[in-house]
């Protein structure tokens, strides 16, 4: 018989002295030839910035390989571990320095897996941050095709003038980000508001 | 819900009002269960008695995704990442922290009883006076100069973890007037698949604040709630040194190698 899963509880407001670590947001050095900034702001249901969220990204490398290397918590400056963590700042803004992931499977579009924790959020939320530059790849992606067209843009980052990737997270509201559920992963939304 | 104050520091409602809201939601769940509704094995994202959840839970259903390669793996952590000394929260400063020294130990498993070996466990907590080393916590309880309250552990080959710390105290918060959190230790956990990632809190048996705590009570299912409470375990206690608590943690099922028995 299967074991019942341990329930989640919020990360709370007091994770700042415990979970963030030096270099957590820097998966590669800024001087890496393929370095890109992935950044944005986390918003609540009233459109106010959330100043006490914690974000993690987990991604393939540029060639679509899933990293298996240790050392994320004490980066050596050379090894790409694929995982990063950062708290948002007092304006709800986050920023990672990384490389763009390659696709791991033919016929799918590459993405960063983004995980959101916050005070007030009882369980982590997953979303995917897709790269914006190849409309054909995005159109052909089976997962994106399963998302209603109206909400699909919430999963696609935007390229700014400096080449950075911008991705805002809306926990709730008109522009609510599409958050994901997976088989075997318990998550209880409770009654839907509307 | 209409008129609920969404300011997290408003402390507007009384404990009686919050308790009545909790009770109503639990009764609603029990009634739905009696009529065949599915068991809720985790906390509700939308749980209004926890006021901070009001504007921060998704209102649309989570969208089903089949895990792709990145979701079927987790980052790797090793001794490069975590020193064995980080498993003792009582030796991080020049002196002994004040409080009841405890060992907390258990296993990290997936739903199919498979241990999760060599994986990162992060813990953090308040001190024996209920105070966090965090600038947002300014309530008048003493900081302990010998206690930070942060630890890291790698599970061993059998998926076991163990750490030494001080038993944390309950602390006040501003969800409602005269609100107190049950004493707890925060845990952050990874599985073999990133979709098993979980952050949660471990509680201590017999805490009189359980009934009053909307974070704990956001798990509507009584049996599920109890899974967050450690057992006192005398085999972990040591003569004239520490008492012990055992808490096993079960992650959601892995999708990577999952083949038979779907969850019931």
mmCIF file of N, CA, C and O in Angstrom, chain B residues 64-117:
data_model
loop_
_atom_site.group_PDB
_atom_site.id
_atom_site.type_symbol
_atom_site.label_atom_id
_atom_site.label_comp_id
_atom_site.label_asym_id
_atom_site.label_seq_id
_atom_site.Cartn_x
_atom_site.Cartn_y
_atom_site.Cartn_z
ATOM 1 N N UNK B 64 -2.835 20.743 -15.597
ATOM 2 C CA UNK B 64 -2.118 19.465 -15.608
ATOM 3 C C UNK B 64 -0.945 19.501 -16.586
ATOM 4 O O UNK B 64 -1.095 19.906 -17.738
ATOM 5 N N UNK B 65 0.203 19.047 -16.114
ATOM 6 C CA UNK B 65 1.378 18.915 -16.986
ATOM 7 C C UNK B 65 1.949 17.521 -16.813
ATOM 8 O O UNK B 65 2.016 16.999 -15.694
ATOM 9 N N UNK B 66 2.336 16.915 -17.915
ATOM 10 C CA UNK B 66 3.110 15.675 -17.815
ATOM 11 C C UNK B 66 4.550 16.070 -17.579
ATOM 12 O O UNK B 66 5.095 16.893 -18.312
ATOM 13 N N UNK B 67 5.175 15.504 -16.547
ATOM 14 C CA UNK B 67 6.547 15.908 -16.251
ATOM 15 C C UNK B 67 7.485 15.591 -17.403
ATOM 16 O O UNK B 67 7.428 14.511 -17.977
ATOM 17 N N UNK B 68 8.324 16.553 -17.749
ATOM 18 C CA UNK B 68 9.349 16.332 -18.762
ATOM 19 C C UNK B 68 10.674 16.081 -18.039
ATOM 20 O O UNK B 68 10.720 15.984 -16.815
ATOM 21 N N UNK B 69 11.749 16.001 -18.786
ATOM 22 C CA UNK B 69 13.011 15.532 -18.199
ATOM 23 C C UNK B 69 13.439 16.320 -16.971
ATOM 24 O O UNK B 69 13.889 15.743 -15.981
ATOM 25 N N UNK B 70 13.302 17.631 -17.018
ATOM 26 C CA UNK B 70 13.802 18.418 -15.889
ATOM 27 C C UNK B 70 12.959 18.144 -14.643
ATOM 28 O O UNK B 70 13.474 18.061 -13.527
ATOM 29 N N UNK B 71 11.677 17.948 -14.825
ATOM 30 C CA UNK B 71 10.794 17.690 -13.673
ATOM 31 C C UNK B 71 10.976 16.283 -13.113
ATOM 32 O O UNK B 71 10.568 16.009 -11.990
ATOM 33 N N UNK B 72 11.548 15.403 -13.907
ATOM 34 C CA UNK B 72 11.770 14.021 -13.450
ATOM 35 C C UNK B 72 13.089 13.871 -12.705
ATOM 36 O O UNK B 72 13.448 12.771 -12.289
ATOM 37 N N UNK B 73 13.829 14.964 -12.563
ATOM 38 C CA UNK B 73 15.094 14.927 -11.834
ATOM 39 C C UNK B 73 15.119 16.035 -10.794
ATOM 40 O O UNK B 73 14.351 16.986 -10.869
ATOM 41 N N UNK B 74 16.044 15.892 -9.866
ATOM 42 C CA UNK B 74 16.282 16.951 -8.882
ATOM 43 C C UNK B 74 17.745 17.327 -8.927
ATOM 44 O O UNK B 74 18.581 16.524 -9.352
ATOM 45 N N UNK B 75 18.068 18.536 -8.463
ATOM 46 C CA UNK B 75 19.488 18.881 -8.373
ATOM 47 C C UNK B 75 20.200 17.925 -7.416
ATOM 48 O O UNK B 75 19.585 17.382 -6.500
ATOM 49 N N UNK B 76 21.495 17.743 -7.656
ATOM 50 C CA UNK B 76 22.289 16.859 -6.799
ATOM 51 C C UNK B 76 23.017 17.709 -5.759
ATOM 52 O O UNK B 76 23.515 18.790 -6.061
ATOM 53 N N UNK B 77 23.059 17.210 -4.529
ATOM 54 C CA UNK B 77 23.793 17.876 -3.464
ATOM 55 C C UNK B 77 24.758 16.867 -2.852
ATOM 56 O O UNK B 77 24.472 15.674 -2.806
ATOM 57 N N UNK B 78 25.884 17.354 -2.380
ATOM 58 C CA UNK B 78 26.865 16.440 -1.807
ATOM 59 C C UNK B 78 27.634 17.122 -0.696
ATOM 60 O O UNK B 78 27.244 18.180 -0.195
ATOM 61 N N UNK B 79 28.741 16.518 -0.330
ATOM 62 C CA UNK B 79 29.520 17.053 0.786
ATOM 63 C C UNK B 79 30.191 18.373 0.436
ATOM 64 O O UNK B 79 30.622 19.103 1.309
ATOM 65 N N UNK B 80 30.257 18.653 -0.869
ATOM 66 C CA UNK B 80 30.673 19.982 -1.274
ATOM 67 C C UNK B 80 29.666 21.036 -0.798
ATOM 68 O O UNK B 80 30.012 22.178 -0.492
ATOM 69 N N UNK B 81 28.397 20.634 -0.760
ATOM 70 C CA UNK B 81 27.330 21.575 -0.402
ATOM 71 C C UNK B 81 27.103 21.675 1.093
ATOM 72 O O UNK B 81 26.751 22.727 1.606
ATOM 73 N N UNK B 82 27.206 20.550 1.794
ATOM 74 C CA UNK B 82 26.771 20.490 3.192
ATOM 75 C C UNK B 82 27.862 19.863 4.049
ATOM 76 O O UNK B 82 28.301 18.738 3.788
ATOM 77 N N UNK B 83 28.278 20.573 5.077
ATOM 78 C CA UNK B 83 29.221 20.023 6.041
ATOM 79 C C UNK B 83 28.452 19.231 7.097
ATOM 80 O O UNK B 83 27.363 19.645 7.500
ATOM 81 N N UNK B 84 29.010 18.109 7.572
ATOM 82 C CA UNK B 84 28.332 17.360 8.635
ATOM 83 C C UNK B 84 28.072 18.214 9.884
ATOM 84 O O UNK B 84 27.119 17.971 10.625
ATOM 85 N N UNK B 85 28.886 19.238 10.098
ATOM 86 C CA UNK B 85 28.698 20.096 11.276
ATOM 87 C C UNK B 85 27.396 20.893 11.226
ATOM 88 O O UNK B 85 26.891 21.351 12.246
ATOM 89 N N UNK B 86 26.858 21.049 10.019
ATOM 90 C CA UNK B 86 25.627 21.835 9.891
ATOM 91 C C UNK B 86 24.417 21.117 10.471
ATOM 92 O O UNK B 86 23.339 21.703 10.584
ATOM 93 N N UNK B 87 24.578 19.830 10.822
ATOM 94 C CA UNK B 87 23.480 19.062 11.423
ATOM 95 C C UNK B 87 23.390 19.277 12.928
ATOM 96 O O UNK B 87 22.538 18.692 13.585
ATOM 97 N N UNK B 88 24.270 20.095 13.480
ATOM 98 C CA UNK B 88 24.172 20.413 14.913
ATOM 99 C C UNK B 88 23.976 21.915 15.075
ATOM 100 O O UNK B 88 24.912 22.702 14.913
ATOM 101 N N UNK B 89 22.752 22.314 15.389
ATOM 102 C CA UNK B 89 22.433 23.738 15.495
ATOM 103 C C UNK B 89 22.876 24.329 16.831
ATOM 104 O O UNK B 89 22.732 25.536 17.044
ATOM 105 N N UNK B 90 23.413 23.458 17.701
ATOM 106 C CA UNK B 90 23.800 23.940 19.035
ATOM 107 C C UNK B 90 25.292 24.275 19.125
ATOM 108 O O UNK B 90 25.764 24.656 20.189
ATOM 109 N N UNK B 91 26.023 24.118 18.024
ATOM 110 C CA UNK B 91 27.477 24.346 18.091
ATOM 111 C C UNK B 91 27.941 25.432 17.138
ATOM 112 O O UNK B 91 29.100 25.492 16.761
ATOM 113 N N UNK B 92 27.009 26.296 16.750
ATOM 114 C CA UNK B 92 27.366 27.269 15.712
ATOM 115 C C UNK B 92 27.971 28.550 16.272
ATOM 116 O O UNK B 92 28.344 29.454 15.528
ATOM 117 N N UNK B 93 28.017 28.669 17.586
ATOM 118 C CA UNK B 93 28.527 29.892 18.207
ATOM 119 C C UNK B 93 29.469 29.517 19.344
ATOM 120 O O UNK B 93 29.718 28.333 19.597
ATOM 121 N N UNK B 94 29.932 30.545 20.052
ATOM 122 C CA UNK B 94 30.928 30.302 21.089
ATOM 123 C C UNK B 94 30.423 29.570 22.304
ATOM 124 O O UNK B 94 31.195 28.900 22.999
ATOM 125 N N UNK B 95 29.119 29.665 22.581
ATOM 126 C CA UNK B 95 28.593 29.043 23.788
ATOM 127 C C UNK B 95 27.385 28.178 23.505
ATOM 128 O O UNK B 95 26.956 28.041 22.350
ATOM 129 N N UNK B 96 26.868 27.593 24.558
ATOM 130 C CA UNK B 96 25.698 26.714 24.444
ATOM 131 C C UNK B 96 24.424 27.548 24.353
ATOM 132 O O UNK B 96 24.219 28.448 25.162
ATOM 133 N N UNK B 97 23.554 27.256 23.409
ATOM 134 C CA UNK B 97 22.271 27.954 23.403
ATOM 135 C C UNK B 97 21.413 27.568 24.601
ATOM 136 O O UNK B 97 21.543 26.471 25.145
ATOM 137 N N UNK B 98 20.530 28.488 24.989
ATOM 138 C CA UNK B 98 19.573 28.221 26.060
ATOM 139 C C UNK B 98 18.442 27.366 25.505
ATOM 140 O O UNK B 98 17.992 27.596 24.383
ATOM 141 N N UNK B 99 17.970 26.407 26.305
ATOM 142 C CA UNK B 99 16.789 25.657 25.892
ATOM 143 C C UNK B 99 16.951 24.175 26.075
ATOM 144 O O UNK B 99 17.962 23.692 26.576
ATOM 145 N N UNK B 100 15.927 23.467 25.621
ATOM 146 C CA UNK B 100 15.857 22.024 25.777
ATOM 147 C C UNK B 100 16.540 21.384 24.572
ATOM 148 O O UNK B 100 16.043 21.482 23.440
ATOM 149 N N UNK B 101 17.692 20.745 24.776
ATOM 150 C CA UNK B 101 18.428 20.148 23.657
ATOM 151 C C UNK B 101 17.678 18.912 23.160
ATOM 152 O O UNK B 101 17.301 18.030 23.951
ATOM 153 N N UNK B 102 17.445 18.833 21.853
ATOM 154 C CA UNK B 102 16.720 17.687 21.285
ATOM 155 C C UNK B 102 17.455 17.178 20.039
ATOM 156 O O UNK B 102 18.193 17.918 19.396
ATOM 157 N N UNK B 103 17.216 15.906 19.753
ATOM 158 C CA UNK B 103 17.612 15.329 18.470
ATOM 159 C C UNK B 103 16.326 15.045 17.700
ATOM 160 O O UNK B 103 15.364 14.511 18.262
ATOM 161 N N UNK B 104 16.295 15.440 16.449
ATOM 162 C CA UNK B 104 15.165 15.113 15.578
ATOM 163 C C UNK B 104 15.712 14.209 14.479
ATOM 164 O O UNK B 104 16.715 14.547 13.831
ATOM 165 N N UNK B 105 15.075 13.064 14.289
ATOM 166 C CA UNK B 105 15.567 12.098 13.298
ATOM 167 C C UNK B 105 14.387 11.425 12.612
ATOM 168 O O UNK B 105 13.275 11.367 13.152
ATOM 169 N N UNK B 106 14.635 10.925 11.420
ATOM 170 C CA UNK B 106 13.580 10.214 10.701
ATOM 171 C C UNK B 106 14.058 9.799 9.330
ATOM 172 O O UNK B 106 15.251 9.878 9.028
ATOM 173 N N UNK B 107 13.121 9.344 8.539
ATOM 174 C CA UNK B 107 13.435 8.902 7.183
ATOM 175 C C UNK B 107 12.720 9.775 6.167
ATOM 176 O O UNK B 107 11.597 10.234 6.407
ATOM 177 N N UNK B 108 13.364 9.947 5.027
ATOM 178 C CA UNK B 108 12.748 10.620 3.890
ATOM 179 C C UNK B 108 12.396 9.539 2.869
ATOM 180 O O UNK B 108 13.278 8.847 2.358
ATOM 181 N N UNK B 109 11.094 9.390 2.620
ATOM 182 C CA UNK B 109 10.601 8.303 1.768
ATOM 183 C C UNK B 109 9.730 8.869 0.668
ATOM 184 O O UNK B 109 9.210 9.984 0.787
ATOM 185 N N UNK B 110 9.534 8.086 -0.387
ATOM 186 C CA UNK B 110 8.477 8.462 -1.325
ATOM 187 C C UNK B 110 7.254 7.594 -1.051
ATOM 188 O O UNK B 110 7.271 6.731 -0.170
ATOM 189 N N UNK B 111 6.186 7.864 -1.770
ATOM 190 C CA UNK B 111 4.918 7.212 -1.457
ATOM 191 C C UNK B 111 4.982 5.700 -1.617
ATOM 192 O O UNK B 111 4.183 4.969 -1.051
ATOM 193 N N UNK B 112 5.954 5.221 -2.400
ATOM 194 C CA UNK B 112 6.095 3.783 -2.615
ATOM 195 C C UNK B 112 7.126 3.176 -1.658
ATOM 196 O O UNK B 112 7.681 2.112 -1.949
ATOM 197 N N UNK B 113 7.370 3.840 -0.541
ATOM 198 C CA UNK B 113 8.259 3.354 0.529
ATOM 199 C C UNK B 113 9.733 3.413 0.156
ATOM 200 O O UNK B 113 10.583 2.893 0.879
ATOM 201 N N UNK B 114 10.070 3.976 -0.992
ATOM 202 C CA UNK B 114 11.483 4.037 -1.371
ATOM 203 C C UNK B 114 12.170 5.163 -0.616
ATOM 204 O O UNK B 114 11.690 6.303 -0.647
ATOM 205 N N UNK B 115 13.304 4.867 0.048
ATOM 206 C CA UNK B 115 14.036 5.945 0.709
ATOM 207 C C UNK B 115 14.633 6.902 -0.325
ATOM 208 O O UNK B 115 14.925 6.497 -1.455
ATOM 209 N N UNK B 116 14.770 8.149 0.050
ATOM 210 C CA UNK B 116 15.412 9.141 -0.822
ATOM 211 C C UNK B 116 16.807 9.402 -0.249
ATOM 212 O O UNK B 116 16.962 10.126 0.728
ATOM 213 N N UNK B 117 17.844 8.764 -0.833
ATOM 214 C CA UNK B 117 19.196 8.880 -0.280
ATOM 215 C C UNK B 117 19.922 10.122 -0.779
ATOM 216 O O UNK B 117 19.609 10.643 -1.852
#
